[in-house]
PDB file of C-alpha atoms in Angstrom:
ATOM      1  CA  MET A 285      40.423 150.039 103.241  1.00 42.00           C
ATOM      2  CA  LYS A 286      44.205 149.973 103.816  1.00 40.00           C
ATOM      3  CA  LYS A 287      43.660 148.062 107.080  1.00 39.00           C
ATOM      4  CA  ILE A 288      41.664 145.313 105.306  1.00 39.00           C
ATOM      5  CA  ILE A 289      44.306 144.926 102.572  1.00 37.00           C
ATOM      6  CA  THR A 290      47.047 144.812 105.217  1.00 35.00           C
ATOM      7  CA  LEU A 291      45.098 142.202 107.211  1.00 32.00           C
ATOM      8  CA  VAL A 292      44.513 140.036 104.135  1.00 35.00           C
ATOM      9  CA  PHE A 293      48.204 140.309 103.182  1.00 36.00           C
ATOM     10  CA  ALA A 294      49.279 139.419 106.733  1.00 34.00           C
ATOM     11  CA  LEU A 295      46.990 136.371 106.842  1.00 33.00           C
ATOM     12  CA  ALA A 296      48.199 135.216 103.418  1.00 35.00           C
ATOM     13  CA  PHE A 297      51.813 135.663 104.525  1.00 34.00           C
ATOM     14  CA  LEU A 298      51.271 133.743 107.781  1.00 33.00           C
ATOM     15  CA  TYR A 299      49.544 130.899 105.913  1.00 37.00           C
ATOM     16  CA  SER A 300      52.393 130.626 103.399  1.00 37.00           C
ATOM     17  CA  CYS A 301      54.979 130.619 106.193  1.00 39.00           C
ATOM     18  CA  ASN A 302      53.338 127.817 108.135  1.00 39.00           C
ATOM     19  CA  ASP A 303      56.282 125.682 109.194  1.00 38.00           C
ATOM     20  CA  SER A 304      54.285 122.552 110.041  1.00 37.00           C
ATOM     21  CA  SER A 305      55.975 119.507 108.620  1.00 39.00           C
ATOM     22  CA  GLU A 306      54.509 118.006 105.499  1.00 41.00           C
ATOM     23  CA  THR A 307      53.832 114.297 105.643  1.00 44.00           C
ATOM     24  CA  VAL A 308      55.759 112.323 103.080  1.00 56.00           C
ATOM     25  CA  GLY A 309      54.657 108.758 102.626  1.00 68.00           C
ATOM     26  CA  THR A 310      54.891 105.693 100.497  1.00 78.00           C
ATOM     27  CA  THR A 311      52.053 103.367  99.587  1.00 85.00           C
ATOM     28  CA  SER A 312      52.637  99.622  99.294  1.00 85.00           C
ATOM     29  CA  GLU A 313      50.681  96.468  98.546  1.00 88.00           C
ATOM     30  CA  ILE A 314      51.245  93.416 100.723  1.00 88.00           C
ATOM     31  CA  ALA A 315      49.808  89.968 100.003  1.00 89.00           C
ATOM     32  CA  GLY A 316      50.140  86.692 101.829  1.00 92.00           C
ATOM     33  CA  ASN A 317      48.878  83.228 100.940  1.00 94.00           C
ATOM     34  CA  VAL A 318      48.054  80.911 103.807  1.00 96.00           C
ATOM     35  CA  ILE A 319      48.042  77.398 102.325  1.00 96.00           C
ATOM     36  CA  VAL A 320      45.772  74.825 103.985  1.00 96.00           C
ATOM     37  CA  ASP A 321      46.209  71.124 103.082  1.00 96.00           C
ATOM     38  CA  VAL A 322      43.449  68.937 104.497  1.00 96.00           C
ATOM     39  CA  LEU A 323      43.446  65.152 104.391  1.00 96.00           C
ATOM     40  CA  GLN A 324      40.166  63.277 104.109  1.00 96.00           C
ATOM     41  CA  THR A 325      38.420  63.484 107.458  1.00 95.00           C
ATOM     42  CA  GLN A 326      36.678  60.544 109.070  1.00 90.00           C
ATOM     43  CA  GLY A 327      33.442  62.064 110.362  1.00 91.00           C
ATOM     44  CA  THR A 328      35.054  64.704 112.540  1.00 94.00           C
ATOM     45  CA  ALA A 329      36.441  68.085 111.534  1.00 95.00           C
ATOM     46  CA  VAL A 330      40.221  68.343 111.864  1.00 95.00           C
ATOM     47  CA  SER A 331      41.879  71.367 113.459  1.00 96.00           C
ATOM     48  CA  TYR A 332      44.543  73.328 111.604  1.00 95.00           C
ATOM     49  CA  VAL A 333      46.871  76.200 112.367  1.00 96.00           C
ATOM     50  CA  GLU A 334      48.620  77.603 109.297  1.00 96.00           C
ATOM     51  CA  THR A 335      50.809  80.700 109.290  1.00 95.00           C
ATOM     52  CA  VAL A 336      52.716  82.841 106.808  1.00 94.00           C
ATOM     53  CA  SER A 337      54.953  85.764 107.757  1.00 93.00           C
ATOM     54  CA  GLN A 338      56.904  88.474 105.983  1.00 90.00           C
ATOM     55  CA  ASN A 339      59.362  91.158 107.063  1.00 88.00           C
ATOM     56  CA  LEU A 340      58.270  94.675 106.065  1.00 86.00           C
ATOM     57  CA  ASN A 341      61.832  96.032 105.586  1.00 84.00           C
ATOM     58  CA  PRO A 342      62.050  95.013 101.894  1.00 85.00           C
ATOM     59  CA  ILE A 343      58.541  96.397 101.224  1.00 83.00           C
ATOM     60  CA  ILE A 344      58.702  99.772 102.989  1.00 82.00           C
ATOM     61  CA  PRO A 345      61.789 101.886 102.251  1.00 76.00           C
ATOM     62  CA  ASN A 346      63.353 103.459 105.375  1.00 81.00           C
ATOM     63  CA  LEU A 347      61.078 101.509 107.716  1.00 82.00           C
ATOM     64  CA  ASN A 348      63.145 102.644 110.704  1.00 83.00           C
ATOM     65  CA  SER A 349      62.185 106.276 109.883  1.00 87.00           C
ATOM     66  CA  VAL A 350      58.455 105.616 109.528  1.00 89.00           C
ATOM     67  CA  THR A 351      56.277 107.443 112.071  1.00 90.00           C
ATOM     68  CA  ASN A 352      52.877 106.015 111.156  1.00 91.00           C
ATOM     69  CA  ILE A 353      51.451 103.165 109.078  1.00 92.00           C
ATOM     70  CA  THR A 354      47.882 103.436 107.838  1.00 94.00           C
ATOM     71  CA  VAL A 355      46.047 100.378 106.540  1.00 95.00           C
ATOM     72  CA  ASN A 356      43.993 101.733 103.636  1.00 96.00           C
ATOM     73  CA  ARG A 357      42.483  98.416 102.569  1.00 96.00           C
ATOM     74  CA  LEU A 358      42.402  94.851 103.923  1.00 97.00           C
ATOM     75  CA  ASP A 359      40.749  92.061 101.915  1.00 96.00           C
ATOM     76  CA  PHE A 360      40.873  88.289 101.715  1.00 97.00           C
ATOM     77  CA  PHE A 361      39.503  85.559  99.498  1.00 97.00           C
ATOM     78  CA  TYR A 362      39.720  81.796  99.047  1.00 97.00           C
ATOM     79  CA  GLY A 363      41.620  80.545  96.020  1.00 96.00           C
ATOM     80  CA  ASN A 364      43.472  77.677  94.367  1.00 96.00           C
ATOM     81  CA  VAL A 365      40.991  75.092  95.626  1.00 97.00           C
ATOM     82  CA  THR A 366      41.795  71.546  94.540  1.00 97.00           C
ATOM     83  CA  GLY A 367      40.236  68.285  95.669  1.00 97.00           C
ATOM     84  CA  ASN A 368      36.971  67.856  97.535  1.00 97.00           C
ATOM     85  CA  ALA A 369      34.493  70.501  96.335  1.00 97.00           C
ATOM     86  CA  ASN A 370      32.303  69.893  99.382  1.00 97.00           C
ATOM     87  CA  ALA A 371      34.903  70.619 102.056  1.00 97.00           C
ATOM     88  CA  VAL A 372      33.735  73.072 104.699  1.00 97.00           C
ATOM     89  CA  ILE A 373      35.523  75.258 107.208  1.00 97.00           C
ATOM     90  CA  GLU A 374      33.261  74.509 110.171  1.00 97.00           C
ATOM     91  CA  SER A 375      34.775  77.224 112.327  1.00 97.00           C
ATOM     92  CA  GLY A 376      37.877  79.339 112.275  1.00 97.00           C
ATOM     93  CA  THR A 377      39.546  82.706 112.455  1.00 97.00           C
ATOM     94  CA  ILE A 378      41.923  84.642 110.261  1.00 97.00           C
ATOM     95  CA  THR A 379      44.322  86.912 112.118  1.00 96.00           C
ATOM     96  CA  VAL A 380      46.852  89.530 111.068  1.00 96.00           C
ATOM     97  CA  ASN A 381      49.550  90.129 113.692  1.00 94.00           C
ATOM     98  CA  GLY A 382      47.309  88.535 116.304  1.00 95.00           C
ATOM     99  CA  ILE A 383      44.268  90.709 115.512  1.00 96.00           C
ATOM    100  CA  THR A 384      41.211  88.727 114.379  1.00 96.00           C
ATOM    101  CA  ILE A 385      40.032  90.065 111.029  1.00 96.00           C
ATOM    102  CA  GLU A 386      37.381  87.415 110.361  1.00 96.00           C
ATOM    103  CA  THR A 387      35.511  84.672 112.159  1.00 96.00           C
ATOM    104  CA  ILE A 388      34.486  81.850 109.820  1.00 96.00           C
ATOM    105  CA  ILE A 389      31.515  79.522 110.316  1.00 97.00           C
ATOM    106  CA  ASP A 390      30.366  76.847 107.841  1.00 97.00           C
ATOM    107  CA  VAL A 391      32.127  78.140 104.718  1.00 97.00           C
ATOM    108  CA  ASN A 392      32.431  75.974 101.608  1.00 97.00           C
ATOM    109  CA  VAL A 393      35.786  77.168 100.244  1.00 96.00           C
ATOM    110  CA  LYS A 394      35.175  75.850  96.702  1.00 97.00           C
ATOM    111  CA  THR A 395      31.892  77.762  96.424  1.00 97.00           C
ATOM    112  CA  GLN A 396      33.492  80.974  97.701  1.00 97.00           C
ATOM    113  CA  ALA A 397      36.466  80.553  95.346  1.00 97.00           C
ATOM    114  CA  ASP A 398      34.235  79.829  92.337  1.00 97.00           C
ATOM    115  CA  ASN A 399      32.112  82.885  93.146  1.00 97.00           C
ATOM    116  CA  GLU A 400      35.320  84.952  93.458  1.00 96.00           C
ATOM    117  CA  THR A 401      33.988  86.351  96.728  1.00 96.00           C
ATOM    118  CA  VAL A 402      36.239  89.015  98.240  1.00 97.00           C
ATOM    119  CA  PHE A 403      35.765  89.763 101.932  1.00 96.00           C
ATOM    120  CA  SER A 404      36.725  93.304 102.986  1.00 96.00           C
ATOM    121  CA  VAL A 405      37.619  94.327 106.514  1.00 96.00           C
ATOM    122  CA  THR A 406      36.132  97.775 107.089  1.00 95.00           C
ATOM    123  CA  ASN A 407      36.303  98.076 110.882  1.00 96.00           C
ATOM    124  CA  GLN A 408      38.551 101.133 111.299  1.00 96.00           C
ATOM    125  CA  SER A 409      39.551 100.122 114.825  1.00 96.00           C
ATOM    126  CA  ILE A 410      40.950  96.810 113.527  1.00 96.00           C
ATOM    127  CA  LEU A 411      42.768  98.545 110.654  1.00 96.00           C
ATOM    128  CA  ASN A 412      44.311 101.081 113.074  1.00 96.00           C
ATOM    129  CA  GLN A 413      45.457  98.343 115.466  1.00 96.00           C
ATOM    130  CA  ILE A 414      47.140  96.444 112.640  1.00 95.00           C
ATOM    131  CA  GLY A 415      48.891  99.599 111.404  1.00 93.00           C
ATOM    132  CA  ALA A 416      50.227 100.308 114.900  1.00 93.00           C
ATOM    133  CA  LEU A 417      51.466  96.721 115.248  1.00 92.00           C
ATOM    134  CA  PHE A 418      53.343  96.998 111.936  1.00 89.00           C
ATOM    135  CA  LEU A 419      55.423  99.797 113.476  1.00 86.00           C
ATOM    136  CA  GLU A 420      56.184  97.741 116.585  1.00 87.00           C
ATOM    137  CA  ASN A 421      56.924  94.416 114.899  1.00 84.00           C
ATOM    138  CA  GLU A 422      58.272  95.477 111.489  1.00 83.00           C
ATOM    139  CA  GLY A 423      56.586  92.406 110.059  1.00 87.00           C
ATOM    140  CA  ILE A 424      53.302  90.792 109.161  1.00 91.00           C
ATOM    141  CA  VAL A 425      52.022  87.431 110.376  1.00 94.00           C
ATOM    142  CA  ILE A 426      48.857  86.026 108.800  1.00 95.00           C
ATOM    143  CA  GLU A 427      47.318  83.009 110.504  1.00 97.00           C
ATOM    144  CA  PHE A 428      44.390  80.667 109.910  1.00 97.00           C
ATOM    145  CA  ILE A 429      43.165  78.736 112.936  1.00 98.00           C
ATOM    146  CA  GLY A 430      40.209  76.495 112.318  1.00 97.00           C
ATOM    147  CA  SER A 431      38.453  73.183 111.879  1.00 97.00           C
ATOM    148  CA  VAL A 432      37.852  71.739 108.404  1.00 97.00           C
ATOM    149  CA  LEU A 433      35.534  68.882 107.443  1.00 97.00           C
ATOM    150  CA  SER A 434      36.400  67.093 104.179  1.00 97.00           C
ATOM    151  CA  GLU A 435      34.571  63.760 104.048  1.00 96.00           C
ATOM    152  CA  GLU A 436      34.814  63.061 100.309  1.00 95.00           C
ATOM    153  CA  GLY A 437      38.585  63.274 100.035  1.00 96.00           C
ATOM    154  CA  PRO A 438      41.450  65.692 100.608  1.00 97.00           C
ATOM    155  CA  VAL A 439      41.231  69.387  99.776  1.00 97.00           C
ATOM    156  CA  ASN A 440      43.876  72.073  99.375  1.00 97.00           C
ATOM    157  CA  PHE A 441      43.168  75.788  99.314  1.00 97.00           C
ATOM    158  CA  ALA A 442      44.727  79.175  99.893  1.00 97.00           C
ATOM    159  CA  ILE A 443      43.451  82.061 101.951  1.00 97.00           C
ATOM    160  CA  VAL A 444      44.827  85.114 100.175  1.00 96.00           C
ATOM    161  CA  VAL A 445      45.091  88.228 102.329  1.00 96.00           C
ATOM    162  CA  SER A 446      45.997  91.553 100.741  1.00 95.00           C
ATOM    163  CA  LEU A 447      46.621  94.948 102.290  1.00 94.00           C
ATOM    164  CA  ASN A 448      47.234  98.407 100.934  1.00 94.00           C
ATOM    165  CA  ILE A 449      49.216 100.505 103.399  1.00 93.00           C
ATOM    166  CA  THR A 450      50.692 103.987 103.554  1.00 92.00           C
ATOM    167  CA  ALA A 451      53.842 104.578 105.586  1.00 91.00           C
ATOM    168  CA  ASP A 452      54.470 108.176 106.693  1.00 90.00           C
ATOM    169  CA  LEU A 453      58.007 109.434 107.244  1.00 82.00           C
TER     170      LEU A 453
END
C-alpha cells in the first residue's frame, strides 16, 4: 500500500512541476470595409479592384513577441448599398493577404445586404494560412477583384470583412 501512495504522490508532484511554458495570448477583433463605387454600366460588366489595408501593430500588443496567430473566425457581408438595387457582381473574389476566401458568381448585393446574409469562412486550411501570413507581414490586406453589372444606374456598396484572432506570446 505504501508503494501505491508513494507512486501517486510522485506522479502528482511531477505533474505539478511540469515546466512547459504556458501560452499567454490576446484576442482581437479586426474589421475592414472594402468600398466599391460602380458607375452605370453600358451593357458590359466593369472590372474593379478595391483594396483596404491595416497594420496589426496598433491592434496586437507586443506583435514582435507573438509566436502564433490563430484566426478563430472570419466572416464577411455586403452592406451600405446605395443606388441601383439590381446591380450584380457577375464574378469576383475576396482575398485576405492574397488568400482567396470567397469566389463570387452572380450576387445581387442589395438582396444580400437586405437579407443581412453573413458568409463565414470555415476552411481551417485557409484560416491557418492567413494566421501564418499575419506573422510574416504584420498587416492585413483585404481585396475585392471582380466584375459588376449595374445597368439601371450607379451603385455603391461595402464588403465588410471581420476576423477574430488570438495572438500567442
